[in-house]
Short mmCIF file of C-alpha atoms and ligand atoms in Angstrom, two decimals:
data_model
loop_
_atom_site.label_atom_id
_atom_site.label_comp_id
_atom_site.label_asym_id
_atom_site.label_seq_id
_atom_site.Cartn_x
_atom_site.Cartn_y
_atom_site.Cartn_z
CA MET U 1 105.97 71.82 100.96
CA LYS U 2 109.61 72.03 101.75
CA LEU U 3 111.38 75.29 102.29
CA ILE U 4 115.13 76.05 103.18
CA GLY U 5 115.49 79.07 105.35
CA THR U 6 116.75 80.72 108.57
CA GLY U 7 113.52 81.51 110.32
CA TRP U 8 110.92 84.34 110.57
CA LYS U 9 110.02 87.41 112.62
CA SER U 10 106.63 88.78 113.40
CA PRO U 11 105.66 91.47 113.70
CA SER U 12 108.32 93.51 111.82
CA LEU U 13 108.01 97.08 111.36
CA ILE U 14 111.18 97.64 109.11
CA ASP U 15 110.85 95.31 106.20
CA VAL U 16 108.24 97.06 104.03
CA HIS U 17 107.67 100.64 103.99
CA ASN U 18 104.83 101.60 106.37
CA LYS U 19 103.47 98.08 106.70
CA VAL U 20 103.60 95.39 109.40
CA THR U 21 104.87 92.24 108.33
CA PHE U 22 105.49 88.60 109.10
CA THR U 23 109.01 88.22 107.54
CA LEU U 24 110.43 85.10 106.51
CA TRP U 25 114.09 84.46 105.35
CA LEU U 26 114.85 81.98 102.79
CA CYS U 27 118.25 80.55 101.88
CA GLY U 28 120.50 80.69 98.77
CA CYS U 29 121.32 83.52 96.10
CA ASN U 30 122.51 83.71 92.60
CA LEU U 31 124.23 87.09 93.17
CA LYS U 32 127.29 88.09 95.48
CA CYS U 33 126.71 91.61 96.20
CA PRO U 34 129.89 92.81 98.16
CA PHE U 35 127.59 95.07 100.40
CA CYS U 36 125.18 92.17 101.39
CA HIS U 37 124.55 91.83 105.08
CA ASN U 38 122.51 88.67 104.54
CA TRP U 39 125.25 86.82 102.89
CA LYS U 40 125.28 84.02 105.33
CA ILE U 41 121.71 83.47 104.29
CA ALA U 42 122.64 83.96 100.71
CA GLU U 43 125.52 81.36 101.20
CA LYS U 44 123.19 78.91 103.07
CA ILE U 45 125.07 79.23 106.29
CA GLY U 46 122.92 78.35 109.45
CA CYS U 47 120.03 77.26 106.98
CA GLY U 48 117.66 74.44 107.39
CA GLU U 49 114.29 72.90 106.42
CA LEU U 50 111.54 75.07 107.86
CA ASP U 51 108.85 73.57 110.25
CA ILE U 52 105.91 74.58 108.12
CA ASN U 53 103.32 73.67 110.52
CA ARG U 54 104.84 75.82 113.27
CA LEU U 55 105.25 78.60 110.70
CA LEU U 56 101.58 78.43 109.67
CA ASP U 57 100.45 78.30 113.19
CA GLU U 58 102.37 81.54 113.96
CA LEU U 59 101.21 82.99 110.77
CA ASP U 60 97.42 82.37 111.85
CA SER U 61 98.12 84.00 115.29
CA ALA U 62 99.58 87.04 113.74
CA SER U 63 97.14 87.37 110.88
CA LEU U 64 95.04 90.18 112.38
CA LEU U 65 98.13 92.22 113.26
CA ILE U 66 100.16 92.16 109.95
CA ASP U 67 99.59 93.67 106.39
CA TYR U 68 101.70 91.03 104.55
CA LEU U 69 103.58 87.77 104.84
CA HIS U 70 106.92 89.22 103.32
CA VAL U 71 109.26 86.79 101.99
CA THR U 72 112.83 87.79 101.47
CA GLY U 73 116.44 86.19 101.68
CA GLY U 74 118.69 85.41 99.97
CA GLU U 75 116.83 85.18 96.74
CA PRO U 76 113.35 83.57 97.44
CA LEU U 77 112.52 82.79 93.76
CA LEU U 78 115.26 79.98 93.72
CA GLN U 79 112.56 78.12 95.73
CA TRP U 80 109.75 79.36 93.58
CA GLU U 81 107.52 76.40 93.60
CA PRO U 82 107.11 75.60 97.34
CA LEU U 83 107.18 79.32 97.97
CA LEU U 84 104.00 79.72 95.68
CA GLU U 85 102.30 76.89 97.65
CA LEU U 86 103.05 78.86 100.86
CA PHE U 87 101.75 81.98 99.37
CA LYS U 88 98.59 80.29 98.17
CA THR U 89 98.14 78.82 101.70
CA SER U 90 98.75 82.08 103.50
CA TYR U 91 96.18 83.86 101.25
CA GLU U 92 93.35 81.14 100.92
CA ASN U 93 93.44 79.63 104.35
CA TYR U 94 94.57 82.56 106.58
CA ASN U 95 93.47 85.55 104.55
CA VAL U 96 97.00 87.17 104.71
CA GLU U 97 98.33 88.98 101.67
CA ASN U 98 101.93 88.30 100.38
CA SER U 99 104.92 90.50 99.73
CA LEU U 100 108.00 89.08 97.81
CA ASN U 101 111.45 90.54 97.96
CA THR U 102 113.48 89.48 94.97
CA ASN U 103 116.49 90.57 93.22
CA PHE U 104 114.34 90.42 89.89
CA THR U 105 117.02 88.36 87.86
CA LEU U 106 114.74 85.41 87.75
CA THR U 107 112.09 86.52 85.26
CA ILE U 108 110.27 83.39 84.50
CA PRO U 109 109.77 82.33 88.17
CA LEU U 110 108.77 85.90 88.89
CA LYS U 111 106.00 85.76 86.04
CA LYS U 112 104.74 82.59 87.59
CA HIS U 113 104.27 84.28 90.87
CA LEU U 114 102.65 87.33 89.42
CA ASP U 115 100.18 85.42 87.36
CA SER U 116 99.22 83.26 90.25
CA GLY U 117 97.24 86.24 92.09
CA TYR U 118 98.90 85.19 95.22
CA VAL U 119 101.34 88.07 95.30
CA HIS U 120 100.12 91.41 96.45
CA HIS U 121 103.36 93.45 96.93
CA VAL U 122 106.94 93.19 95.39
CA ALA U 123 110.09 94.74 96.53
CA THR U 124 113.46 94.77 94.70
CA ASP U 125 116.71 96.61 94.84
CA LEU U 126 117.89 98.75 91.96
CA LYS U 127 121.70 98.13 92.40
CA VAL U 128 123.70 100.71 90.38
CA PRO U 129 126.12 100.26 88.74
CA PRO U 130 125.27 96.67 88.32
CA ASN U 131 128.88 95.91 87.26
CA GLU U 132 130.06 96.84 90.68
CA MET U 133 127.15 95.88 92.88
CA TYR U 134 126.15 92.35 91.70
CA GLY U 135 129.62 90.83 92.61
CA VAL U 136 129.43 88.27 89.59
CA GLU U 137 131.08 88.02 86.18
CA ASN U 138 127.75 87.54 84.33
CA TRP U 139 126.31 90.78 85.50
CA LYS U 140 125.35 92.07 82.10
CA ALA U 141 122.96 89.10 81.44
CA LEU U 142 121.55 89.45 84.94
CA TRP U 143 120.99 93.17 84.30
CA GLU U 144 119.07 92.27 81.02
CA SER U 145 116.88 89.81 83.12
CA TYR U 146 116.49 92.56 85.74
CA LEU U 147 115.15 95.12 83.09
CA LYS U 148 112.82 92.38 81.84
CA SER U 149 111.34 91.95 85.22
CA LEU U 150 110.85 95.58 85.85
CA SER U 151 108.96 95.80 82.40
CA LEU U 152 106.99 92.95 83.35
CA MET U 153 105.48 95.02 86.32
CA LYS U 154 103.51 97.06 83.82
CA GLU U 155 101.26 94.12 83.10
CA TYR U 156 100.08 93.97 86.72
CA ASP U 157 98.59 96.41 89.19
CA ILE U 158 100.90 95.26 92.06
CA PRO U 159 102.64 97.82 94.03
CA LEU U 160 106.45 97.62 93.68
CA GLU U 161 108.79 99.02 96.25
CA LEU U 162 111.97 99.82 94.37
CA ARG U 163 114.83 100.36 96.80
CA ILE U 164 118.09 102.11 95.65
CA PRO U 165 120.99 100.95 97.90
CA VAL U 166 123.23 103.98 97.51
CA SER U 167 126.84 103.58 97.31
CA ARG U 168 129.63 106.30 96.85
CA PHE U 169 130.11 105.73 93.02
CA PRO U 170 129.77 108.76 91.01
CA TRP U 171 126.47 109.81 89.85
CA GLU U 172 127.60 109.58 86.21
CA GLU U 173 128.06 105.99 86.66
CA LYS U 174 124.80 105.36 88.27
CA LYS U 175 122.63 107.55 86.18
CA PRO U 176 122.66 105.74 82.92
CA TYR U 177 121.32 102.46 84.76
CA ILE U 178 118.70 104.54 86.53
CA ASP U 179 117.40 105.71 83.15
CA GLN U 180 117.30 102.41 81.84
CA ALA U 181 115.37 101.03 84.85
CA LEU U 182 112.87 103.91 84.67
CA LYS U 183 112.32 103.31 80.91
CA ALA U 184 111.59 99.63 81.58
CA LEU U 185 109.12 100.47 84.46
CA GLY U 186 107.28 103.11 82.18
CA ASP U 187 103.83 103.46 84.07
CA ALA U 188 104.19 100.59 86.39
CA ASN U 189 102.55 101.01 89.90
CA PHE U 190 105.99 101.94 91.95
CA TYR U 191 107.47 104.14 94.56
CA VAL U 192 111.19 104.42 95.50
CA ILE U 193 113.01 104.01 98.77
CA ILE U 194 116.39 105.35 98.96
CA ASN U 195 118.56 103.29 101.20
CA PRO U 196 122.14 104.47 101.99
CA LEU U 197 124.61 101.58 102.13
CA LEU U 198 125.91 101.18 105.70
CA ASN U 199 129.25 99.54 106.97
CA TYR U 200 130.53 97.71 109.58
CA PRO U 201 129.74 97.38 112.57
CA VAL U 202 126.15 98.81 111.91
CA VAL U 203 125.81 95.89 109.46
CA ASN U 204 127.95 93.04 108.82
CA PRO U 205 128.93 93.14 104.82
CA ARG U 206 130.05 90.43 102.85
CA ASN U 207 133.22 92.44 101.85
CA LYS U 208 134.24 94.95 104.41
CA GLU U 209 137.13 96.35 102.40
CA TRP U 210 134.72 97.05 99.40
CA CYS U 211 132.48 98.62 101.83
CA ASP U 212 135.23 100.76 103.38
CA LYS U 213 135.61 102.21 99.83
CA HIS U 214 132.09 102.35 98.51
CA CYS U 215 129.55 102.34 101.38
CA SER U 216 128.46 105.24 103.73
CA PRO U 217 127.51 107.82 101.04
CA GLN U 218 127.27 111.44 101.86
CA LYS U 219 123.89 113.09 102.21
CA GLU U 220 124.33 115.19 98.91
CA GLU U 221 124.77 111.80 96.99
CA LEU U 222 121.43 110.71 98.35
CA ASN U 223 119.81 114.04 97.54
CA ILE U 224 120.99 113.87 93.88
CA ILE U 225 119.11 110.80 93.29
CA LYS U 226 116.06 111.78 95.23
CA ASP U 227 115.83 115.24 93.38
CA TYR U 228 116.49 113.48 90.07
CA LEU U 229 113.60 111.06 90.70
CA GLU U 230 111.03 113.52 92.28
CA SER U 231 111.66 115.84 89.13
CA GLN U 232 110.20 112.90 87.07
CA GLY U 233 107.19 112.86 89.23
CA ILE U 234 108.16 109.60 91.29
CA LYS U 235 107.26 109.18 95.01
CA VAL U 236 110.46 108.80 96.87
CA TYR U 237 111.07 108.17 100.57
CA LEU U 238 114.62 108.48 102.09
CA LYS U 239 115.31 105.59 104.58
CA GLY U 240 116.04 107.09 108.16
CA HIS U 241 119.65 106.69 108.56
CA SER U 242 120.58 110.48 108.46
CA GLU U 243 122.46 110.30 111.73
CA LEU U 244 124.89 107.70 110.14
CA ILE U 245 125.95 109.61 106.90
S1 LIG S 1 122.08 91.61 98.66
FE1 LIG S 1 120.28 90.35 98.08
S2 LIG S 1 120.64 89.87 95.97
FE2 LIG S 1 122.53 90.63 96.84
S3 LIG S 1 123.63 88.64 97.48
FE3 LIG S 1 122.52 89.63 99.18
S4 LIG S 1 120.64 88.48 99.22
FE4 LIG S 1 121.43 88.12 97.19
#
């Protein structure tokens, strides 16, 4: 199994809501989100072939302390085949459940992972409005794929952590896309994390100028989204950066 990444951290208490994880970062991404603070990983800077034996040794040692092997990036599904092998090994050999953080634009590889039975938790960002947040020309096609992936989640009883990175774009520009996403999700098993986009120097975004304009939303902007979702009976958690907004 050959995986290109930057490394791993264990234990981590901040990558999945209320869970302890062994978190692994894989390289490469098909989006260019201007707020991305993992853009070096997305651009494959500082990446290399991972030492899988060492990774598995450390996973074995951590197995009793963690809830998940959590794989993030970048976009992990760009390496979906070896990643699936890793998930199979972690679950079958070390009894560790797996969590996948993906941008949900690669629906076919996502389905292969969900069908495998080796993915036990999924996380994705709901980036709204996508025309501003994806950072690529073909955002419409990617948004369609994103909706298909959300819709797919209805077929599996796998918990989905839907993270909303909140920017300062007006609510009227975000709401139609949030509505489309909720319609696609239907009765899927999901909860929402509201995550205010932070700016330099707290994080190191890909495009600082963009972030000067659109990051660091006001608390009221977070509450509008929270209230809207809660009014529909959705479980919502606000990520704890209140001192920074
Ligand atoms: S935020 Fe995620 S999806 Fe966007 S460029 Fe960064 S790694 Fe890729």
